[in-house]
């Protein structure tokens, strides 16, 4: 099939390379000319395991190309045109739909006949219905609109594309879905066909539920700290119940990234403007905001002379396997440490091109740790979870505190090396609040 994917970000690029691999002819459009130029020579602007191989394969096959809209939208509209531009958080907490509107307006001005417009961007409930009206008003054309929310996880995006738990397709008319069924014919996943508003809600509700699980286990971890229970065992015990499942029961300093924080806020906003107070979701967001402050609170107590100390922040990406730093906890933690007077060193194995002021960026974890009195593990990169703790102790100053913000370290090994261990819901020396 002829496919156009608009937006070459984490979602659009993955969609483009995977669809090309499936045999479709794909044009991927992005307004960023540097990104387009890099992609056309096989260089991915994002870190995502396996993406460069598929990019190279797609370009070599002649089924994949990248372009800017400069060539004119008229020639870019395909029988299936997928929108995967950003919908970042607006000041109100709502999803900023300006990128989506810009694209749909450009398409409506250029369209000369009907085509299938597939919305992969996460958009507020009701957006699909509004865009159909807007398209009709501008072009006089009734569009075949399909809401097809994306559920891939950064760091495992390609794997998730082919092994997704489900494909959700929302439309005003089931006949509009025929091209999508063909597009995804090689993906063995259950397909849920529904109306547009329900498909839009499924995306937000999924992310809200996963965020709720994270905030819930973090609350239990905080309780474990207070009562002397161990969150690792508690989470394991809870997760053995098949109704609960062990997934998303890993306590730590909370969720980040480009989706959970913005999508929970957007759903709360959608609820409010529709006259509903989503109390549970408000609490989920509050817990998450508080959770990421825990390392600063505990270290401020342990190091009253913080203004004479160096703190190493290990991990800038919001999770391992990606270079995405959007809404990563490190970016809330670092300014607070700086405000408390600490010198801060920061290290991430992948997310290197990150604007950070007042912080010394270290090229290696050892340089970040040199002379530090505390190290906060903010991202559970495998290399950070398995450090040589004896060497860590030798690099650090006195006292040498390791704050395990992701509960990913072997506490016994850390303590055996003479370091002070602090975790989340793993009570120990820092239990007294
Ligand atoms: N990142 C994820 O893990 C993920 C997962 C599921 C859903 N989503 C949703 O998918 C959407 C895209 O997310 P992302 O992380 O890929 O965003 P992103 O910011 O990485 O990519 C968006 C891309 O769109 C391009 N763009 C913006 N305006 C454009 C225009 N007018 N024409 C052409 N290109 C334009 C940008 O230059 C950018 O490259 C969002 O709605 C997001 O909520 C993201």
Short mmCIF file of C-alpha atoms and ligand atoms in Angstrom, two decimals:
data_model
loop_
_atom_site.label_atom_id
_atom_site.label_comp_id
_atom_site.label_asym_id
_atom_site.label_seq_id
_atom_site.Cartn_x
_atom_site.Cartn_y
_atom_site.Cartn_z
CA UNK A 1 0.00 0.00 0.00
CA UNK A 2 1.04 3.63 -0.44
CA UNK A 3 1.43 5.18 2.98
CA UNK A 4 2.42 8.63 4.19
CA UNK A 5 3.52 9.04 7.79
CA UNK A 6 3.58 12.63 9.06
CA UNK A 7 6.05 13.21 11.88
CA UNK A 8 9.38 11.37 12.13
CA UNK A 9 9.57 11.25 15.93
CA UNK A 10 9.56 8.26 18.24
CA UNK A 11 6.19 7.04 16.93
CA UNK A 12 6.23 8.21 13.30
CA UNK A 13 9.71 6.94 12.55
CA UNK A 14 9.04 3.53 14.05
CA UNK A 15 5.77 3.31 12.11
CA UNK A 16 7.52 4.33 8.88
CA UNK A 17 10.40 1.84 9.09
CA UNK A 18 8.17 -1.02 10.22
CA UNK A 19 5.53 -0.41 7.53
CA UNK A 20 8.29 -0.30 4.90
CA UNK A 21 9.63 -3.56 6.23
CA UNK A 22 6.13 -5.05 5.90
CA UNK A 23 6.29 -4.26 2.17
CA UNK A 24 4.38 -0.98 2.02
CA UNK A 25 5.75 2.04 0.17
CA UNK A 26 6.23 4.73 2.77
CA UNK A 27 6.91 8.45 2.57
CA UNK A 28 7.70 9.93 5.97
CA UNK A 29 7.26 13.70 6.22
CA UNK A 30 8.77 15.95 8.87
CA UNK A 31 9.07 19.73 9.09
CA UNK A 32 12.59 19.46 10.47
CA UNK A 33 14.90 19.52 7.41
CA UNK A 34 17.96 18.40 9.40
CA UNK A 35 16.10 15.34 10.65
CA UNK A 36 14.95 14.53 7.12
CA UNK A 37 18.46 14.93 5.69
CA UNK A 38 19.93 12.65 8.36
CA UNK A 39 17.23 10.03 7.89
CA UNK A 40 17.74 9.94 4.14
CA UNK A 41 21.35 8.88 4.70
CA UNK A 42 20.36 6.27 7.28
CA UNK A 43 21.12 8.19 10.49
CA UNK A 44 18.38 8.00 13.10
CA UNK A 45 17.83 11.17 15.13
CA UNK A 46 16.56 9.06 18.03
CA UNK A 47 18.07 6.18 19.94
CA UNK A 48 15.84 3.14 19.59
CA UNK A 49 17.22 -0.41 19.49
CA UNK A 50 17.05 -1.86 15.97
CA UNK A 51 15.90 1.31 14.25
CA UNK A 52 19.02 2.01 12.20
CA UNK A 53 18.99 -1.49 10.73
CA UNK A 54 15.37 -1.13 9.60
CA UNK A 55 16.08 2.37 8.34
CA UNK A 56 19.00 1.16 6.24
CA UNK A 57 16.94 -1.79 4.98
CA UNK A 58 14.00 0.46 4.07
CA UNK A 59 16.11 3.03 2.22
CA UNK A 60 17.95 0.30 0.32
CA UNK A 61 14.67 -1.35 -0.70
CA UNK A 62 13.44 1.90 -2.25
CA UNK A 63 10.20 1.56 -0.25
CA UNK A 64 11.10 4.22 2.31
CA UNK A 65 11.91 7.88 1.86
CA UNK A 66 11.88 11.00 3.97
CA UNK A 67 10.91 14.47 2.91
CA UNK A 68 9.77 17.85 4.21
CA UNK A 69 6.38 19.32 3.27
CA UNK A 70 8.23 21.75 0.97
CA UNK A 71 7.51 19.48 -1.97
CA UNK A 72 3.81 20.28 -1.50
CA UNK A 73 1.17 18.40 0.45
CA UNK A 74 -0.76 17.61 -2.76
CA UNK A 75 1.85 15.06 -3.74
CA UNK A 76 2.25 13.75 -0.21
CA UNK A 77 -1.29 12.62 0.51
CA UNK A 78 -1.45 8.84 0.13
CA UNK A 79 -4.33 6.36 0.25
CA UNK A 80 -3.38 5.94 3.93
CA UNK A 81 -2.03 9.09 5.56
CA UNK A 82 -0.94 8.64 9.15
CA UNK A 83 -0.53 11.57 11.55
CA UNK A 84 2.13 11.03 14.24
CA UNK A 85 3.11 14.57 15.23
CA UNK A 86 3.59 15.67 18.82
CA UNK A 87 0.79 16.57 21.22
CA UNK A 88 2.77 18.00 24.13
CA UNK A 89 1.30 19.25 27.37
CA UNK A 90 -0.16 22.76 27.27
CA UNK A 91 -0.02 25.05 30.31
CA UNK A 92 -3.54 24.06 31.36
CA UNK A 93 -2.58 20.38 31.40
CA UNK A 94 -4.55 19.76 28.21
CA UNK A 95 -2.95 18.26 25.11
CA UNK A 96 -1.62 20.96 22.79
CA UNK A 97 -3.17 19.97 19.47
CA UNK A 98 -1.61 22.74 17.37
CA UNK A 99 0.76 20.40 15.48
CA UNK A 100 -2.15 18.08 14.65
CA UNK A 101 -4.38 20.97 13.53
CA UNK A 102 -1.59 22.43 11.36
CA UNK A 103 -1.16 19.10 9.60
CA UNK A 104 -4.87 18.44 9.14
CA UNK A 105 -5.40 22.00 7.83
CA UNK A 106 -2.55 21.57 5.35
CA UNK A 107 -4.03 18.26 4.21
CA UNK A 108 -7.53 19.67 3.88
CA UNK A 109 -6.23 22.57 1.77
CA UNK A 110 -4.34 20.18 -0.51
CA UNK A 111 -6.78 17.27 -0.77
CA UNK A 112 -8.55 16.78 -4.07
CA UNK A 113 -10.40 13.61 -3.15
CA UNK A 114 -11.15 11.29 -0.24
CA UNK A 115 -8.40 9.36 1.52
CA UNK A 116 -7.99 7.61 4.87
CA UNK A 117 -6.59 9.82 7.60
CA UNK A 118 -5.21 7.77 10.48
CA UNK A 119 -4.61 9.53 13.79
CA UNK A 120 -1.76 7.93 15.75
CA UNK A 121 -1.00 11.03 17.80
CA UNK A 122 -2.64 10.93 21.23
CA UNK A 123 -5.43 13.48 21.00
CA UNK A 124 -8.12 14.68 23.39
CA UNK A 125 -11.39 12.81 23.33
CA UNK A 126 -13.62 14.52 20.78
CA UNK A 127 -10.73 15.64 18.56
CA UNK A 128 -11.53 13.14 15.81
CA UNK A 129 -15.13 14.33 15.50
CA UNK A 130 -13.96 17.98 15.49
CA UNK A 131 -11.30 17.31 12.84
CA UNK A 132 -13.81 15.61 10.52
CA UNK A 133 -15.98 18.75 10.75
CA UNK A 134 -13.00 21.04 10.28
CA UNK A 135 -11.81 19.09 7.24
CA UNK A 136 -15.28 19.24 5.68
CA UNK A 137 -15.60 22.97 6.33
CA UNK A 138 -12.24 23.75 4.73
CA UNK A 139 -12.24 21.35 1.79
CA UNK A 140 -15.83 20.29 1.24
CA UNK A 141 -14.58 16.69 1.52
CA UNK A 142 -15.79 14.06 3.97
CA UNK A 143 -12.71 12.35 5.24
CA UNK A 144 -12.38 8.69 6.20
CA UNK A 145 -10.98 9.27 9.66
CA UNK A 146 -9.58 6.44 11.79
CA UNK A 147 -8.39 6.84 15.37
CA UNK A 148 -5.54 4.33 15.74
CA UNK A 149 -3.82 5.09 19.05
CA UNK A 150 -0.27 3.88 19.49
CA UNK A 151 0.81 1.83 22.51
CA UNK A 152 4.50 1.19 21.76
CA UNK A 153 7.08 1.64 24.49
CA UNK A 154 10.24 3.58 23.77
CA UNK A 155 13.27 1.31 24.04
CA UNK A 156 11.20 -1.65 22.78
CA UNK A 157 9.27 0.15 20.09
CA UNK A 158 10.07 -2.12 17.16
CA UNK A 159 9.39 -5.26 19.14
CA UNK A 160 6.11 -3.69 20.31
CA UNK A 161 5.10 -2.74 16.78
CA UNK A 162 5.06 -6.37 15.69
CA UNK A 163 3.97 -7.91 19.00
CA UNK A 164 1.43 -5.40 20.20
CA UNK A 165 -1.23 -6.60 22.64
CA UNK A 166 -3.96 -5.09 20.47
CA UNK A 167 -4.71 -2.82 17.56
CA UNK A 168 -7.42 -0.28 18.32
CA UNK A 169 -9.31 1.20 15.39
CA UNK A 170 -11.97 3.83 15.95
CA UNK A 171 -14.14 5.10 13.11
CA UNK A 172 -17.52 6.58 12.36
CA UNK A 173 -18.16 3.82 9.82
CA UNK A 174 -16.66 0.28 9.97
CA UNK A 175 -16.24 0.41 6.17
CA UNK A 176 -13.51 3.00 6.73
CA UNK A 177 -11.40 0.34 8.43
CA UNK A 178 -10.84 -1.95 5.43
CA UNK A 179 -7.52 -0.31 4.39
CA UNK A 180 -6.26 -0.50 7.98
CA UNK A 181 -7.01 -4.19 8.22
CA UNK A 182 -4.90 -4.66 5.08
CA UNK A 183 -2.16 -2.35 6.36
CA UNK A 184 -1.72 -4.42 9.53
CA UNK A 185 -2.34 -7.82 7.93
CA UNK A 186 1.08 -9.15 9.01
CA UNK A 187 0.63 -8.22 12.66
CA UNK A 188 -0.87 -10.99 14.72
CA UNK A 189 -2.80 -9.09 17.33
CA UNK A 190 -6.43 -8.83 18.35
CA UNK A 191 -8.12 -5.89 16.64
CA UNK A 192 -10.66 -3.88 18.60
CA UNK A 193 -12.97 -1.93 16.31
CA UNK A 194 -14.96 0.83 17.94
CA UNK A 195 -16.15 4.40 17.53
CA UNK A 196 -13.70 7.31 17.46
CA UNK A 197 -14.39 8.70 20.95
CA UNK A 198 -13.96 5.26 22.52
CA UNK A 199 -10.66 4.68 20.71
CA UNK A 200 -9.41 8.07 21.91
CA UNK A 201 -10.50 7.23 25.45
CA UNK A 202 -8.85 3.79 25.38
CA UNK A 203 -5.44 5.40 24.84
CA UNK A 204 -5.80 7.81 27.76
CA UNK A 205 -7.42 5.24 30.03
CA UNK A 206 -4.59 2.75 29.36
CA UNK A 207 -1.90 5.24 30.30
CA UNK A 208 -3.91 6.46 33.28
CA UNK A 209 -4.30 2.90 34.54
CA UNK A 210 -0.59 2.11 34.21
CA UNK A 211 0.26 5.37 35.95
CA UNK A 212 -2.19 4.47 38.70
CA UNK A 213 -0.42 1.14 39.22
CA UNK A 214 2.92 2.95 39.52
CA UNK A 215 1.64 5.54 41.97
CA UNK A 216 -0.14 2.83 43.94
CA UNK A 217 2.98 0.72 44.39
CA UNK A 218 4.95 3.85 45.25
CA UNK A 219 2.45 4.66 48.00
CA UNK A 220 2.79 1.09 49.29
CA UNK A 221 6.61 1.49 49.15
CA UNK A 222 6.40 4.67 51.22
CA UNK A 223 4.24 2.78 53.69
CA UNK A 224 6.81 -0.05 53.74
CA UNK A 225 9.43 2.51 54.73
CA UNK A 226 7.21 3.66 57.59
CA UNK A 227 6.26 0.22 58.92
CA UNK A 228 9.43 -1.73 58.19
CA UNK A 229 8.12 -3.96 55.41
CA UNK A 230 10.05 -4.72 52.24
CA UNK A 231 8.48 -3.49 49.01
CA UNK A 232 10.27 -6.09 46.87
CA UNK A 233 8.54 -8.94 48.71
CA UNK A 234 5.28 -7.04 49.03
CA UNK A 235 5.18 -6.30 45.29
CA UNK A 236 6.05 -9.89 44.47
CA UNK A 237 3.29 -11.11 46.76
CA UNK A 238 0.74 -8.76 45.24
CA UNK A 239 1.79 -9.55 41.69
CA UNK A 240 1.31 -13.29 42.16
CA UNK A 241 -2.41 -12.60 42.08
CA UNK A 242 -3.30 -13.08 38.42
CA UNK A 243 -6.00 -10.42 38.72
CA UNK A 244 -3.27 -7.89 39.58
CA UNK A 245 -0.24 -9.22 37.58
CA UNK A 246 3.40 -8.45 38.41
CA UNK A 247 3.72 -5.74 35.76
CA UNK A 248 4.08 -2.08 36.71
CA UNK A 249 4.58 -2.92 40.37
CA UNK A 250 8.12 -1.62 40.57
CA UNK A 251 8.50 1.10 43.19
CA UNK A 252 10.82 4.04 42.71
CA UNK A 253 10.90 7.76 42.08
CA UNK A 254 7.92 7.67 39.76
CA UNK A 255 7.02 7.73 36.12
CA UNK A 256 8.29 10.22 33.55
CA UNK A 257 8.58 10.38 29.80
CA UNK A 258 6.64 11.94 27.00
CA UNK A 259 3.42 10.02 27.64
CA UNK A 260 2.36 9.19 31.20
CA UNK A 261 2.79 12.68 32.74
CA UNK A 262 1.12 14.49 29.85
CA UNK A 263 -1.58 11.92 29.23
CA UNK A 264 -2.64 11.71 32.89
CA UNK A 265 -2.81 15.52 33.06
CA UNK A 266 -4.72 15.65 29.77
CA UNK A 267 -7.25 13.05 30.92
CA UNK A 268 -7.77 14.94 34.15
CA UNK A 269 -8.31 18.10 32.08
CA UNK A 270 -10.76 16.30 29.77
CA UNK A 271 -12.68 15.09 32.84
CA UNK A 272 -12.79 18.59 34.39
CA UNK A 273 -14.00 20.40 31.30
CA UNK A 274 -16.68 17.77 30.94
CA UNK A 275 -17.82 18.44 34.51
CA UNK A 276 -16.32 15.37 36.14
CA UNK A 277 -13.82 15.45 39.01
CA UNK A 278 -11.49 12.50 38.45
CA UNK A 279 -10.28 12.34 42.07
CA UNK A 280 -8.31 9.11 41.71
CA UNK A 281 -6.32 10.46 38.78
CA UNK A 282 -5.56 13.70 40.61
CA UNK A 283 -4.10 11.63 43.45
CA UNK A 284 -2.05 9.54 41.01
CA UNK A 285 -0.49 12.72 39.60
CA UNK A 286 0.13 14.21 43.08
CA UNK A 287 1.82 11.03 44.28
CA UNK A 288 4.06 10.98 41.25
CA UNK A 289 5.05 14.63 41.66
CA UNK A 290 5.93 13.97 45.30
CA UNK A 291 7.73 10.72 44.64
CA UNK A 292 10.43 12.28 42.49
CA UNK A 293 11.35 14.60 45.35
CA UNK A 294 12.20 11.72 47.70
CA UNK A 295 15.94 11.56 46.89
CA UNK A 296 16.33 15.27 47.55
CA UNK A 297 14.38 15.07 50.83
CA UNK A 298 16.41 12.12 52.11
CA UNK A 299 19.77 13.43 50.98
CA UNK A 300 19.10 16.87 52.46
CA UNK A 301 18.65 15.14 55.82
CA UNK A 302 21.65 12.89 55.43
CA UNK A 303 23.90 15.70 54.18
CA UNK A 304 23.03 18.87 56.14
CA UNK A 305 26.09 20.55 54.61
CA UNK A 306 24.82 19.92 51.08
CA UNK A 307 26.33 23.21 49.89
CA UNK A 308 29.77 21.67 50.33
CA UNK A 309 28.91 18.37 48.70
CA UNK A 310 28.92 16.93 45.22
CA UNK A 311 25.98 14.79 44.17
CA UNK A 312 26.16 12.55 41.10
CA UNK A 313 22.92 12.10 39.18
CA UNK A 314 23.15 8.84 37.26
CA UNK A 315 20.64 8.62 34.44
CA UNK A 316 18.98 11.44 32.52
CA UNK A 317 16.71 9.44 30.19
CA UNK A 318 13.27 8.82 31.65
CA UNK A 319 13.88 5.09 31.39
CA UNK A 320 16.57 2.76 30.05
CA UNK A 321 16.73 1.96 26.36
CA UNK A 322 15.92 5.47 25.16
CA UNK A 323 17.54 8.90 24.82
CA UNK A 324 14.19 10.57 25.58
CA UNK A 325 14.54 12.93 28.55
CA UNK A 326 11.07 14.45 28.41
CA UNK A 327 9.62 14.76 31.94
CA UNK A 328 12.44 12.62 33.34
CA UNK A 329 12.71 12.84 37.16
CA UNK A 330 16.38 13.89 36.92
CA UNK A 331 15.24 17.25 35.57
CA UNK A 332 13.20 17.97 38.69
CA UNK A 333 15.85 16.58 41.03
CA UNK A 334 18.85 18.46 39.62
CA UNK A 335 17.48 22.02 40.07
CA UNK A 336 16.54 21.21 43.68
CA UNK A 337 20.03 19.90 44.41
CA UNK A 338 21.53 23.01 42.85
CA UNK A 339 19.17 25.19 44.87
CA UNK A 340 20.35 23.40 48.03
CA UNK A 341 23.89 24.45 47.08
CA UNK A 342 25.22 21.07 45.94
CA UNK A 343 27.63 20.69 43.06
CA UNK A 344 25.99 18.31 40.63
CA UNK A 345 27.59 15.96 38.16
CA UNK A 346 25.37 14.12 35.69
CA UNK A 347 25.88 11.04 33.57
CA UNK A 348 23.79 9.11 31.08
CA UNK A 349 25.14 6.44 28.72
CA UNK A 350 22.88 7.47 25.81
CA UNK A 351 21.12 10.79 26.45
CA UNK A 352 24.13 13.04 25.92
CA UNK A 353 22.87 16.05 23.96
CA UNK A 354 20.81 17.42 26.81
CA UNK A 355 20.68 21.09 27.77
CA UNK A 356 21.51 21.35 31.47
CA UNK A 357 22.77 24.47 33.17
CA UNK A 358 24.87 24.56 36.34
CA UNK A 359 25.72 20.88 36.04
CA UNK A 360 28.98 19.21 35.16
CA UNK A 361 28.30 16.61 32.46
CA UNK A 362 30.53 13.58 32.93
CA UNK A 363 31.66 11.43 30.02
CA UNK A 364 31.82 8.32 32.20
CA UNK A 365 30.08 7.17 35.31
CA UNK A 366 33.43 7.19 37.13
CA UNK A 367 34.02 10.83 36.33
CA UNK A 368 30.53 11.61 37.65
CA UNK A 369 31.22 9.74 40.89
CA UNK A 370 34.67 11.20 41.56
CA UNK A 371 34.55 13.08 44.86
CA UNK A 372 30.75 12.78 45.18
CA UNK A 373 29.19 12.30 48.61
CA UNK A 374 26.00 10.92 47.14
CA UNK A 375 24.95 9.25 43.92
CA UNK A 376 21.32 9.06 42.85
CA UNK A 377 20.42 6.32 40.39
CA UNK A 378 17.62 8.01 38.47
CA UNK A 379 17.46 5.62 35.49
CA UNK A 380 17.89 1.86 35.76
CA UNK A 381 20.37 1.52 32.89
CA UNK A 382 21.84 -2.01 33.13
CA UNK A 383 25.37 -0.59 33.39
CA UNK A 384 24.33 1.48 36.43
CA UNK A 385 22.60 -1.44 38.11
CA UNK A 386 25.75 -3.57 37.92
CA UNK A 387 28.52 -1.17 38.89
CA UNK A 388 31.70 -2.32 40.57
CA UNK A 389 30.71 -1.06 44.02
CA UNK A 390 34.20 -1.37 45.45
CA UNK A 391 35.39 1.00 42.75
CA UNK A 392 32.40 3.27 43.38
CA UNK A 393 33.38 3.46 47.05
CA UNK A 394 36.95 4.29 46.10
CA UNK A 395 35.84 7.10 43.76
CA UNK A 396 33.38 8.71 46.18
CA UNK A 397 34.03 10.99 49.15
CA UNK A 398 32.90 10.48 52.76
CA UNK A 399 30.14 9.73 53.48
CA UNK A 400 29.31 7.83 50.36
CA UNK A 401 25.56 7.45 49.91
CA UNK A 402 23.93 5.61 47.05
CA UNK A 403 20.27 6.54 46.56
CA UNK A 404 18.64 3.81 44.54
CA UNK A 405 15.81 5.74 42.94
CA UNK A 406 14.77 2.74 40.87
CA UNK A 407 15.20 -0.06 43.41
CA UNK A 408 17.43 -1.72 40.86
CA UNK A 409 20.58 -2.26 42.91
CA UNK A 410 21.75 -5.22 44.92
CA UNK A 411 21.61 -3.63 48.34
CA UNK A 412 23.83 -6.27 49.94
CA UNK A 413 26.58 -5.68 47.36
CA UNK A 414 26.35 -1.90 47.76
CA UNK A 415 26.57 -2.10 51.55
CA UNK A 416 29.32 -4.72 51.46
CA UNK A 417 31.48 -2.21 49.59
CA UNK A 418 31.12 0.23 52.51
CA UNK A 419 28.52 2.48 50.88
CA UNK A 420 25.35 3.71 52.56
CA UNK A 421 22.31 2.41 50.69
CA UNK A 422 18.97 4.20 50.44
CA UNK A 423 16.08 2.85 48.39
CA UNK A 424 12.33 3.32 48.07
CA UNK A 425 10.40 1.07 50.44
CA UNK A 426 13.47 -0.95 51.27
CA UNK A 427 13.79 0.12 54.89
CA UNK A 428 17.22 0.50 56.38
CA UNK A 429 19.23 3.18 58.02
CA UNK A 430 17.20 6.01 56.46
CA UNK A 431 13.89 4.67 57.70
CA UNK A 432 13.35 7.25 60.43
CA UNK A 433 11.37 10.09 58.88
N1 LIG B 1 6.80 8.52 22.33
C1 LIG B 1 6.03 7.49 22.69
O1 LIG B 1 6.48 6.55 23.33
C2 LIG B 1 4.59 7.48 22.31
C3 LIG B 1 3.84 6.31 22.50
C4 LIG B 1 2.50 6.30 22.12
C5 LIG B 1 1.90 7.45 21.63
N2 LIG B 1 2.65 8.59 21.49
C6 LIG B 1 1.99 9.78 20.92
O2 LIG B 1 2.42 9.88 19.56
C7 LIG B 1 2.54 11.26 19.20
C8 LIG B 1 3.95 11.52 18.70
O3 LIG B 1 4.84 11.32 19.78
P1 LIG B 1 6.42 11.31 19.54
O4 LIG B 1 7.04 10.93 20.85
O5 LIG B 1 6.73 10.52 18.34
O6 LIG B 1 6.68 12.87 19.25
P2 LIG B 1 8.03 13.55 18.73
O7 LIG B 1 8.01 14.90 19.29
O8 LIG B 1 9.18 12.64 18.97
O9 LIG B 1 7.82 13.63 17.14
C9 LIG B 1 6.94 14.49 16.52
C10 LIG B 1 7.52 14.83 15.15
O10 LIG B 1 6.55 15.55 14.41
C11 LIG B 1 7.22 16.53 13.65
N3 LIG B 1 6.26 17.56 13.24
C12 LIG B 1 5.68 18.52 13.99
N4 LIG B 1 4.86 19.27 13.23
C13 LIG B 1 4.89 18.76 11.98
C14 LIG B 1 4.27 19.10 10.76
N5 LIG B 1 3.43 20.13 10.68
N6 LIG B 1 4.55 18.39 9.67
C15 LIG B 1 5.43 17.34 9.73
N7 LIG B 1 6.05 16.98 10.86
C16 LIG B 1 5.80 17.68 11.98
C17 LIG B 1 8.31 17.02 14.58
O11 LIG B 1 9.34 17.69 13.88
C18 LIG B 1 8.76 15.72 15.22
O12 LIG B 1 9.82 15.13 14.50
C19 LIG B 1 2.16 12.06 20.43
O13 LIG B 1 0.80 12.39 20.37
C20 LIG B 1 2.40 11.08 21.57
O14 LIG B 1 1.59 11.35 22.69
C21 LIG B 1 3.97 8.63 21.81
#
